[in-house]
Structure formats: structure tokens, C-alpha cells
CSV table of N, CA, C and O in Angstrom, one decimal:
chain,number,residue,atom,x,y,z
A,13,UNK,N,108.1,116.8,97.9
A,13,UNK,CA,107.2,115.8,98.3
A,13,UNK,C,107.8,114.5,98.3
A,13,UNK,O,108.7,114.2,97.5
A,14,UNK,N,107.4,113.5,99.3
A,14,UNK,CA,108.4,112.2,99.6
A,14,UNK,C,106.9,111.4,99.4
A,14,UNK,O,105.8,111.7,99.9
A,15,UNK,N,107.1,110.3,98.4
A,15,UNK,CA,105.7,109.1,98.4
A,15,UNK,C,106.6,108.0,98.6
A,15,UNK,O,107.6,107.5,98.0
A,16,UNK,N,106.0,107.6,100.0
A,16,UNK,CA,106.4,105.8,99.5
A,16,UNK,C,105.5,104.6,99.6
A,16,UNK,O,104.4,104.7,100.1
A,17,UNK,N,105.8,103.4,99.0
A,17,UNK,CA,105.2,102.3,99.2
A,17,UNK,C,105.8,101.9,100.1
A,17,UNK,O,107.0,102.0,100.2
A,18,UNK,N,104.8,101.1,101.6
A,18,UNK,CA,105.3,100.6,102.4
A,18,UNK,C,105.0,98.7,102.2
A,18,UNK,O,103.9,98.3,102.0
A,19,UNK,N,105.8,98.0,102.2
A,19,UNK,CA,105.3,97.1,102.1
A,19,UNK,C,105.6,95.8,103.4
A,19,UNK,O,106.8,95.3,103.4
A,20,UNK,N,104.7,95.4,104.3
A,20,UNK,CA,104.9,94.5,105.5
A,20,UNK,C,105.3,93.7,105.0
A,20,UNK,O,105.5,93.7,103.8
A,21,UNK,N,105.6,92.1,106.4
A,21,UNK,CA,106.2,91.1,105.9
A,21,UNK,C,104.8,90.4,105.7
A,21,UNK,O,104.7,89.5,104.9
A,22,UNK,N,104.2,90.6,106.3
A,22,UNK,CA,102.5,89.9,106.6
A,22,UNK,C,101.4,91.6,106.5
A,22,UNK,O,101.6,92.4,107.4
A,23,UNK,N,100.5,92.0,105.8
A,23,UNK,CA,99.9,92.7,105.7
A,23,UNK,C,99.7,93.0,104.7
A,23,UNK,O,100.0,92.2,103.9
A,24,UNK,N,98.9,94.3,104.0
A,24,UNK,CA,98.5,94.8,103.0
A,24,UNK,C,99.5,96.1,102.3
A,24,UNK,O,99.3,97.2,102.8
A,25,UNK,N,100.2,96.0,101.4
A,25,UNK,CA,101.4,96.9,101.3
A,25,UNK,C,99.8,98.4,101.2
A,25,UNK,O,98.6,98.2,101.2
A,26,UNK,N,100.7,99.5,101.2
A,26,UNK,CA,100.2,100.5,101.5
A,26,UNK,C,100.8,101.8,100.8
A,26,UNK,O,101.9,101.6,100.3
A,27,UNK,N,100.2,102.9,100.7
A,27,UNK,CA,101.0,104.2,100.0
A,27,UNK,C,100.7,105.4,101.0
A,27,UNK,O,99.7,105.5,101.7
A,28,UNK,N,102.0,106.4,100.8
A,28,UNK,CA,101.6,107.5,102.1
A,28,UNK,C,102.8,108.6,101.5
A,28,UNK,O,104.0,108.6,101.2
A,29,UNK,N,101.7,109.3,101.6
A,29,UNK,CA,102.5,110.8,101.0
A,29,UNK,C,102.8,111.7,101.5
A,29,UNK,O,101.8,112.1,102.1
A,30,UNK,N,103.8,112.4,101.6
A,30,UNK,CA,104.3,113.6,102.3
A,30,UNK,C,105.0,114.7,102.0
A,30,UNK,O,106.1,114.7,101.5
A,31,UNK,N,104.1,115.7,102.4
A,31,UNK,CA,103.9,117.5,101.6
A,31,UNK,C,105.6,117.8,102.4
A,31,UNK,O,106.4,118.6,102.0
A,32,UNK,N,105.6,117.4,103.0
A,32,UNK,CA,107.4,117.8,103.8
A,32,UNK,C,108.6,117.2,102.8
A,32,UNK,O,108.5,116.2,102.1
A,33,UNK,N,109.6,117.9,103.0
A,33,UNK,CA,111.2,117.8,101.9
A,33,UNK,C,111.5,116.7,102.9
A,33,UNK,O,112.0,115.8,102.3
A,34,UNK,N,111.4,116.3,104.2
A,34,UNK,CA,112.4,115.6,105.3
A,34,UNK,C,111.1,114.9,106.3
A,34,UNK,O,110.1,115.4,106.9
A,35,UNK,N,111.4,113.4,106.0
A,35,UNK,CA,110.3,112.7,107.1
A,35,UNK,C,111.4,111.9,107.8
A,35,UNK,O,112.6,111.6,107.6
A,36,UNK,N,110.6,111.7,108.8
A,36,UNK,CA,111.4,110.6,110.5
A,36,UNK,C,110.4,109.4,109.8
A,36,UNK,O,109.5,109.5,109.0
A,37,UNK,N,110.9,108.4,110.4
A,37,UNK,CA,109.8,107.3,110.3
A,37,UNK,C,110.5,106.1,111.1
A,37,UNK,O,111.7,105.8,111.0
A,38,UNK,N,109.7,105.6,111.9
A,38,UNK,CA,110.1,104.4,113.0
A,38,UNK,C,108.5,104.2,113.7
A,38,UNK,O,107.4,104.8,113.5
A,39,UNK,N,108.8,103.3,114.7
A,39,UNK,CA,107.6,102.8,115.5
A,39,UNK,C,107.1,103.7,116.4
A,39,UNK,O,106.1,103.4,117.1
A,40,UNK,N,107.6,104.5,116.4
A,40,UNK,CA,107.2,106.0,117.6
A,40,UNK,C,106.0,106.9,117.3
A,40,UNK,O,106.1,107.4,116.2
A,41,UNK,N,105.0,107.3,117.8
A,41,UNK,CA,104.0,107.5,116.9
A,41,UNK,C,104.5,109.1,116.8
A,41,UNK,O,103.8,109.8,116.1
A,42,UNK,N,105.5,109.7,117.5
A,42,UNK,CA,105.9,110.6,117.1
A,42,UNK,C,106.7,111.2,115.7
A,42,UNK,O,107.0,112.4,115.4
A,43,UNK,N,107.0,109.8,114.9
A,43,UNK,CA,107.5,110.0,113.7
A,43,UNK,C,106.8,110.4,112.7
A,43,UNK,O,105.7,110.0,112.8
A,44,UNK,N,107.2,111.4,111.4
A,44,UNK,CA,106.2,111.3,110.4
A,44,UNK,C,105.3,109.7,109.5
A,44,UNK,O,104.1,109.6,109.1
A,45,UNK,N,106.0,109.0,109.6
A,45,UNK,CA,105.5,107.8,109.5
A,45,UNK,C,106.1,106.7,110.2
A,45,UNK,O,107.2,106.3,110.3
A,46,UNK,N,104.4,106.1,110.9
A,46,UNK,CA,104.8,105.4,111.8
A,46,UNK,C,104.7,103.9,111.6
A,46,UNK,O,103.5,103.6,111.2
A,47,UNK,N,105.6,102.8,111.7
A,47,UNK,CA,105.0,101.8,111.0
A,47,UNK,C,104.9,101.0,112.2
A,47,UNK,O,106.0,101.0,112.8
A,48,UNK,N,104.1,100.2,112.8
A,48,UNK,CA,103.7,99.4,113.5
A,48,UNK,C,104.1,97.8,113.2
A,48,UNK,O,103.4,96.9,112.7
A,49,UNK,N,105.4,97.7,113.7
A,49,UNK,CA,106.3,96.7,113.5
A,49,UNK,C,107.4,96.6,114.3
A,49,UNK,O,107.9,97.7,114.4
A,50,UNK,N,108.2,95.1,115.3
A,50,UNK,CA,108.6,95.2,116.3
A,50,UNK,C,109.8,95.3,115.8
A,50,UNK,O,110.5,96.0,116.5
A,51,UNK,N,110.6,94.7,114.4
A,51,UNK,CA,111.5,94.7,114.2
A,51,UNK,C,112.4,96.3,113.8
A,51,UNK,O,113.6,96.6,113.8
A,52,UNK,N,111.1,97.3,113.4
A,52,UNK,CA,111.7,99.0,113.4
A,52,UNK,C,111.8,99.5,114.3
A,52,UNK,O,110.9,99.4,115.0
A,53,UNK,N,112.9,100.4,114.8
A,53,UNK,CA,113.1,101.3,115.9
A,53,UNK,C,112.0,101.9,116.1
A,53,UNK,O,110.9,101.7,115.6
A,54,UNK,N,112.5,102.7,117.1
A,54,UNK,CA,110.9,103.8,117.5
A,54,UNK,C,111.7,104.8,116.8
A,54,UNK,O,111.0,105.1,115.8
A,55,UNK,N,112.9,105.5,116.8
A,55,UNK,CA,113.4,106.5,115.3
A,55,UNK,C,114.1,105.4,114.9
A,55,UNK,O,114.8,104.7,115.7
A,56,UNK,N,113.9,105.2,113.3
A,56,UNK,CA,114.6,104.1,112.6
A,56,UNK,C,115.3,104.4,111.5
A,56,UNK,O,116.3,103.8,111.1
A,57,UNK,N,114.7,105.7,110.8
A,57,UNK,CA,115.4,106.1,109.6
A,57,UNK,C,114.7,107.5,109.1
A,57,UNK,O,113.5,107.5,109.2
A,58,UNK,N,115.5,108.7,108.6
A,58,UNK,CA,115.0,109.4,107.9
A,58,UNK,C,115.7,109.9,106.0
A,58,UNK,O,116.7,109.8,105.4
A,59,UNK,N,114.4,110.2,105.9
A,59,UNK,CA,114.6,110.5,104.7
A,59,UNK,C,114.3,111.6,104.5
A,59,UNK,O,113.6,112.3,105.3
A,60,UNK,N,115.2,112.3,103.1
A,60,UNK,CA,115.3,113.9,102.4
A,60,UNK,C,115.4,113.8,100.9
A,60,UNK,O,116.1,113.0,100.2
A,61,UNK,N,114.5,114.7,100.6
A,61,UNK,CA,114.6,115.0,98.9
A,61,UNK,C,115.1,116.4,98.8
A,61,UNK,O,114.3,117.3,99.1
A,62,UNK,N,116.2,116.7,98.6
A,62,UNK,CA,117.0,117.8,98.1
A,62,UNK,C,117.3,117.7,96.6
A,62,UNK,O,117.7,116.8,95.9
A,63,UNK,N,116.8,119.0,96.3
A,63,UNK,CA,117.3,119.1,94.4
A,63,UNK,C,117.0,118.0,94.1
A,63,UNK,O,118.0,117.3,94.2
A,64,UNK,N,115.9,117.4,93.7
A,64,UNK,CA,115.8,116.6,93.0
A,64,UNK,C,116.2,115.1,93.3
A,64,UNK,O,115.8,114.1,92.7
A,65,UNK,N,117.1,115.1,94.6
A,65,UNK,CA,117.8,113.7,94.8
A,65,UNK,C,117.0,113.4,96.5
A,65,UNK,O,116.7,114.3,97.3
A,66,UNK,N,116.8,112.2,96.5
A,66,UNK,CA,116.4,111.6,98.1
A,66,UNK,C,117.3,111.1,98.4
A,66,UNK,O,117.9,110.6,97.6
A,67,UNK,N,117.7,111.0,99.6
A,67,UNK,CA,119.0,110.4,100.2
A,67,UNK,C,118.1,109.8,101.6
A,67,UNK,O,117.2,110.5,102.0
A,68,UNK,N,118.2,108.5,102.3
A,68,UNK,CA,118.2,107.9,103.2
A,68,UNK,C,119.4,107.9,104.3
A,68,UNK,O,120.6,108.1,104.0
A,69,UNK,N,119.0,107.8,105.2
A,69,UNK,CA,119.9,108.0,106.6
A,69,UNK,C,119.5,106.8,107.8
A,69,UNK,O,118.3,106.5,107.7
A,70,UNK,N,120.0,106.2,108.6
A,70,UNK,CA,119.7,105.4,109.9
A,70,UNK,C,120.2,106.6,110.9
A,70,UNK,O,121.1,107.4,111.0
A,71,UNK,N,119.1,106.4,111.8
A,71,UNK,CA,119.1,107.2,112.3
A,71,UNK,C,119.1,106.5,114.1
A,71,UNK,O,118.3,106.7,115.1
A,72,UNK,N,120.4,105.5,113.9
A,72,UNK,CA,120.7,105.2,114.9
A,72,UNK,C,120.0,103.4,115.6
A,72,UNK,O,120.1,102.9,116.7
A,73,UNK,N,119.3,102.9,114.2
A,73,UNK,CA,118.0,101.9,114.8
A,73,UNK,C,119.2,100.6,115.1
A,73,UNK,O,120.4,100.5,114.8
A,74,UNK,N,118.3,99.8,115.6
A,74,UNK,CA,119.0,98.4,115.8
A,74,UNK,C,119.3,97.6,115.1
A,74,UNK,O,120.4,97.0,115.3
A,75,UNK,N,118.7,97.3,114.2
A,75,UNK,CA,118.4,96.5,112.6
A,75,UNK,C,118.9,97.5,111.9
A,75,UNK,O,119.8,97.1,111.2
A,76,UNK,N,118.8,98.6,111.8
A,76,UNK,CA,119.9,99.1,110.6
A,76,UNK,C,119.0,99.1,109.2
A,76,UNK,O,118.1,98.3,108.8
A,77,UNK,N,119.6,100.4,108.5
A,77,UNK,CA,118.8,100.4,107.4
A,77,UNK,C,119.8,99.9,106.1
A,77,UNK,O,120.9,100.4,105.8
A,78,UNK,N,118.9,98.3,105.1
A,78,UNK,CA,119.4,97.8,104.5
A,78,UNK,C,118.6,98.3,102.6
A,78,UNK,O,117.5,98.0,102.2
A,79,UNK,N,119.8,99.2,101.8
A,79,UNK,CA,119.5,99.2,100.5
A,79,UNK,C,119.6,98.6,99.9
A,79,UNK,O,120.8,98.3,100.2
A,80,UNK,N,119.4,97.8,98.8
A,80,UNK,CA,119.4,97.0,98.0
A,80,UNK,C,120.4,95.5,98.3
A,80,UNK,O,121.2,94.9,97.5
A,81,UNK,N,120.0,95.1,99.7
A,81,UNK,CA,120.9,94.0,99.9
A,81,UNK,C,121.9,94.6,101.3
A,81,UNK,O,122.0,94.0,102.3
A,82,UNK,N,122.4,95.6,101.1
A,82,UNK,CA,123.7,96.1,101.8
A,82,UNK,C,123.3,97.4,103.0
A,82,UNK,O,122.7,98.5,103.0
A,83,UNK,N,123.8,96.7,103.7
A,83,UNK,CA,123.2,98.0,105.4
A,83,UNK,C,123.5,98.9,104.8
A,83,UNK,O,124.3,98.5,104.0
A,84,UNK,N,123.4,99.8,104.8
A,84,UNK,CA,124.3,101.7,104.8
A,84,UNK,C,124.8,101.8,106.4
A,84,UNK,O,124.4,101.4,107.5
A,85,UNK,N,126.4,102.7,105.8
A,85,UNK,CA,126.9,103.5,107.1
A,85,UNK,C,126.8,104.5,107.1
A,85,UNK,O,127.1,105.0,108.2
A,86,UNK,N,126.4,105.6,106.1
A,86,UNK,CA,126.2,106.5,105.9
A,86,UNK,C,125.2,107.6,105.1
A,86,UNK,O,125.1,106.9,104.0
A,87,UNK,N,124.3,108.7,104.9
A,87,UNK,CA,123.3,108.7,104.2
A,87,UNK,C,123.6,108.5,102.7
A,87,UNK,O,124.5,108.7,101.9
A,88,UNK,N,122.2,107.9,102.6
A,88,UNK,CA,123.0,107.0,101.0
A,88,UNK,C,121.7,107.6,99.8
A,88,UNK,O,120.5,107.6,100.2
A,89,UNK,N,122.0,107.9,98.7
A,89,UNK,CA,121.0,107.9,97.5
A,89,UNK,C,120.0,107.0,97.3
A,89,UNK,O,120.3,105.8,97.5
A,90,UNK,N,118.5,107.4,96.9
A,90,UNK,CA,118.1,106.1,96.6
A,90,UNK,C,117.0,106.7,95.9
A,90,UNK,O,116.8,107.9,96.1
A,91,UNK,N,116.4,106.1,95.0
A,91,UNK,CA,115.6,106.2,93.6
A,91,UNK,C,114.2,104.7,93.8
A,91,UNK,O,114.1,103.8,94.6
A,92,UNK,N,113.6,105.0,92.9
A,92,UNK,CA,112.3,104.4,92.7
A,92,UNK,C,112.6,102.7,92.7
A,92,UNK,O,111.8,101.8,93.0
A,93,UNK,N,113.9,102.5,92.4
A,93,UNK,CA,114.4,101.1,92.0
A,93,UNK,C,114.9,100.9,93.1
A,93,UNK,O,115.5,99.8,93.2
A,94,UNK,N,115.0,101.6,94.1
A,94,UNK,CA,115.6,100.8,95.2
A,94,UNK,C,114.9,99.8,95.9
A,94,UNK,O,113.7,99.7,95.6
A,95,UNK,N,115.4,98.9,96.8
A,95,UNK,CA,114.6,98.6,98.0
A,95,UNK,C,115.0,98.6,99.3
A,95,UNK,O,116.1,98.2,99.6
A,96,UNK,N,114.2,99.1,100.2
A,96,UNK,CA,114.8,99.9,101.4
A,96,UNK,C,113.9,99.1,102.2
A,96,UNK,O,112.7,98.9,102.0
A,97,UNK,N,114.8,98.4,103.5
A,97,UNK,CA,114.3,97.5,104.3
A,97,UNK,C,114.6,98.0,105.5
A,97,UNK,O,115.8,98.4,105.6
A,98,UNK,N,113.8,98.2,106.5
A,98,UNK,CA,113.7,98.4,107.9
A,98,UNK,C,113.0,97.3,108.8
A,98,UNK,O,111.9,97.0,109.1
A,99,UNK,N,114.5,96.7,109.2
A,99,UNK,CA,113.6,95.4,110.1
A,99,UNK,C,112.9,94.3,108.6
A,99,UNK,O,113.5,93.9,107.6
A,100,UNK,N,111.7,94.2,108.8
A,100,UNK,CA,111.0,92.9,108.6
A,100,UNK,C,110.3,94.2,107.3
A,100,UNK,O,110.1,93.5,106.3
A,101,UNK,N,110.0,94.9,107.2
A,101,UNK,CA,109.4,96.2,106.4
A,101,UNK,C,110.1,96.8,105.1
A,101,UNK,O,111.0,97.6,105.1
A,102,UNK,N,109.4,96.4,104.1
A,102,UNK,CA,110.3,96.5,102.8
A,102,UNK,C,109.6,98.4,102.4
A,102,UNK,O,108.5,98.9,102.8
A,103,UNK,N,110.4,98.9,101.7
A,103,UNK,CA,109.9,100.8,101.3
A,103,UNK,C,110.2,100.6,100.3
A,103,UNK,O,110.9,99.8,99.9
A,104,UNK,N,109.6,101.7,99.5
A,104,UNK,CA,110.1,102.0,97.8
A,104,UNK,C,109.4,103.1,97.6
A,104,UNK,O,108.2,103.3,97.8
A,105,UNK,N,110.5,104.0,97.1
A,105,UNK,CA,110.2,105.3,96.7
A,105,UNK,C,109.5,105.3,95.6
A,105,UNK,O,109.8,104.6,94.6
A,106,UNK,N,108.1,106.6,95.8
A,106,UNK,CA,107.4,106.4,94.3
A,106,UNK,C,107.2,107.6,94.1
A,106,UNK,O,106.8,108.4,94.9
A,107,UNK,N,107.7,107.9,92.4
A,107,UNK,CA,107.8,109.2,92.4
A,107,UNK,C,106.8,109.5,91.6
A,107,UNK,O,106.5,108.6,90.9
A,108,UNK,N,106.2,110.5,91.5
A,108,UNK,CA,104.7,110.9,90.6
A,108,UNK,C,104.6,111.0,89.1
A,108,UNK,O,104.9,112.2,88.9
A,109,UNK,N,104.2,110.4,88.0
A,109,UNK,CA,104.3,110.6,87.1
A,109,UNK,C,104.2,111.5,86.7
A,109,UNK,O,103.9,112.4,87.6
A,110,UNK,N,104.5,112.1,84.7
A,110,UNK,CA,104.8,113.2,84.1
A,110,UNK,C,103.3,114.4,84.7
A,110,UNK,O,102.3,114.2,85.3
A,111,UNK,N,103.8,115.3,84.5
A,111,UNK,CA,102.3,116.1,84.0
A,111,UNK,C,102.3,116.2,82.8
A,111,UNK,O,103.2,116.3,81.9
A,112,UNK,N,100.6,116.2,82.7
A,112,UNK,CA,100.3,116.0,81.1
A,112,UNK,C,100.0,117.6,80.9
A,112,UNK,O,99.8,118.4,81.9
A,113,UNK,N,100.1,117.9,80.0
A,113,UNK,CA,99.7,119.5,79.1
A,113,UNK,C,99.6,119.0,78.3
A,113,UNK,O,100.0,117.9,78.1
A,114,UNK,N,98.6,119.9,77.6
A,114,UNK,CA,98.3,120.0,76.3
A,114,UNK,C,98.9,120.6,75.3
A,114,UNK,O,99.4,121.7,75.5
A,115,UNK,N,99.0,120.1,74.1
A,115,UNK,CA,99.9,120.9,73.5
A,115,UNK,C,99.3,122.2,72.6
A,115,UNK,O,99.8,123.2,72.1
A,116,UNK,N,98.1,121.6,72.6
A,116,UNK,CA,97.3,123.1,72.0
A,116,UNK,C,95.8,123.0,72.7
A,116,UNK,O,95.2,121.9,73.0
A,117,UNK,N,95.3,124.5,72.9
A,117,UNK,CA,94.4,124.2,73.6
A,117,UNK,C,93.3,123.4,73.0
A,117,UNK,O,93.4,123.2,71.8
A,118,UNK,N,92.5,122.9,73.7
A,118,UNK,CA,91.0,121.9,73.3
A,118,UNK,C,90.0,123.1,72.0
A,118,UNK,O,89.6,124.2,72.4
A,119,UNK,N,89.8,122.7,71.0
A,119,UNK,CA,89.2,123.6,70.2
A,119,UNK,C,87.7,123.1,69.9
A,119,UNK,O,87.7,122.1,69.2
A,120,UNK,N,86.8,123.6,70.2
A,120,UNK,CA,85.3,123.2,69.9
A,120,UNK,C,84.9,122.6,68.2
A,120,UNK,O,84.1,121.9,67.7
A,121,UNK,N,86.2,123.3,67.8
A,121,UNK,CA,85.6,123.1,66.2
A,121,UNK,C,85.9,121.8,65.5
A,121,UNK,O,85.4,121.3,64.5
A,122,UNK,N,87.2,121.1,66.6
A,122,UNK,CA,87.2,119.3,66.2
A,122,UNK,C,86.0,118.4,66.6
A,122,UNK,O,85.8,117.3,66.0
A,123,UNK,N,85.3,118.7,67.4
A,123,UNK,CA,83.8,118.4,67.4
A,123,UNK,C,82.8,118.3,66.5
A,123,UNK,O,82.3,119.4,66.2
A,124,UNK,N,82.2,117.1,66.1
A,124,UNK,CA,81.5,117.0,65.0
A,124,UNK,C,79.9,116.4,65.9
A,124,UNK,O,80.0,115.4,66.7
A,125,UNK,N,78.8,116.9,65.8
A,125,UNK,CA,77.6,116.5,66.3
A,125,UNK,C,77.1,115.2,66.0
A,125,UNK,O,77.2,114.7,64.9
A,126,UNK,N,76.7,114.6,66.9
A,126,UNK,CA,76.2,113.1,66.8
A,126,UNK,C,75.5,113.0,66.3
A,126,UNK,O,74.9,114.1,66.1
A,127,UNK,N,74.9,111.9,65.5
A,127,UNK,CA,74.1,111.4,64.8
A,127,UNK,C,72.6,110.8,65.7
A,127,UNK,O,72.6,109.8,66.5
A,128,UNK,N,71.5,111.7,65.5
A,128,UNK,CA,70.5,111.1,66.7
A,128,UNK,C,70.2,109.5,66.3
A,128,UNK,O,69.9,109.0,65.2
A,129,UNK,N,70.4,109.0,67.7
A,129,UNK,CA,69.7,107.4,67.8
A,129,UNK,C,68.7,107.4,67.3
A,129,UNK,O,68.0,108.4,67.1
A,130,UNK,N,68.5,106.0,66.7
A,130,UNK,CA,67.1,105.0,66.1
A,130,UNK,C,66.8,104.1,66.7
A,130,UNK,O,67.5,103.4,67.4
A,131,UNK,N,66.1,104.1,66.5
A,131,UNK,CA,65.3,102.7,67.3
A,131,UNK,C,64.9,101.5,66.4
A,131,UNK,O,64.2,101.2,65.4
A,132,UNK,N,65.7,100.9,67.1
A,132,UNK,CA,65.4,99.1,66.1
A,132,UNK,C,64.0,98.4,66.6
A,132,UNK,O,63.6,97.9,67.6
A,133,UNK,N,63.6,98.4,65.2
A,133,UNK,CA,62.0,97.8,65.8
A,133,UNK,C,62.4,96.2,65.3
A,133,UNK,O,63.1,95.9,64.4
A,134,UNK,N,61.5,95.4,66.3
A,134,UNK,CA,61.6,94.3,66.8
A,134,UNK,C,60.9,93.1,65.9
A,134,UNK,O,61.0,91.9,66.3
């Protein structure tokens, strides 16, 4: 699963999740995410989560996909701390917190019965 935060130069940053290992994303409404912005390609960049790692790619756009400061020439790693800029459109991978388990099941008998309410007379 790929989550990212999308965040505009002017707008309301946003979150968008995807059940696929491999998304497209550019201004094309053909991409898995489409961001409505003149400075992103119509295909602008894709991303992949293999084993555990996501790797970013340009996938040919005008503006070029910029990681932390520095364009990439090639597909490059990137983690929750990155920041991944497309055009005027800042991204950041977000990855889902732990799962919780229990470590023993829930037992009825730590349960102790309430004390019934009183009423405070006035």
C-alpha cells in the first residue's frame, strides 16, 4: 500500500491511499493520482513499494522530480522524511502506524462493578 500527503502551493494539503504496490501520478486524469496543477506533467512521476522500500522515478516530466533539494536522474529511495516536489506540489510519504495487539487477551475479571450514583440534594 502507497499513502501520501499531497501538499499544494495554494490549497488544502490532502491524504490519498493506494491498495496498489505501483501508482502513475501527473495531471492526466488517466494517472492513479491526479493532481490538478499546471506546473506537473500529465505523466510526471511514478512510484513503487517493493520489500518494504519505495523508490520514486520521473517519468519523463518537464520540471523533473526534485528529492530533498536535488532533481533525481534516476529511480531514487525515499522514506517518510523525504520531501518530494513535483512542479509547485510538495508529497510525503506516510507510512501507517504500528498495529496494536494485545498482549493478553481482555479478561472480564479485571472488571470491578460500579458504584450506583447518588443524588445530591440541593
Amino acid at each position: 500500500m502507497i499513502s501520501l500527503k499531497i501538499i499544494p502551493l495554494d490549497g488544502a494539503p490532502r491524504e490519498e491511499q493506494f491498495r496498489s504496490e505501483q501508482i502513475r501520478i501527473g495531471r492526466s486524469p488517466e494517472n492513479d493520482l491526479t493532481i490538478h496543477d499546471q506546473s506537473v506533467s500529465r505523466v510526471h512521476a511514478g512510484i513503487e513499494h517493493k520489500g518494504g522500500t519505495f523508490v520514486i522515478a520521473d517519468l519523463g516530466s518537464r520540471n523533473g522530480v526534485v528529492v530533498n533539494g536535488v532533481r533525481i536522474q534516476s529511480p531514487t529511495k525515499i522514506g517518510p522524511d523525504d520531501e518530494i516536489r513535483l512542479g509547485d506540489v510538495t508529497l510525503r510519504l506516510v507510512t501507517p502506524g504500528p498495529d496494536v495487539t494485545l498482549a493478553e487477551p481482555f479478561s472480564a475479571r479485571w472488571i470491578r462493578p460500579c458504584s450506583p450514583m447518588r443524588r445530591r440534594e440541593s
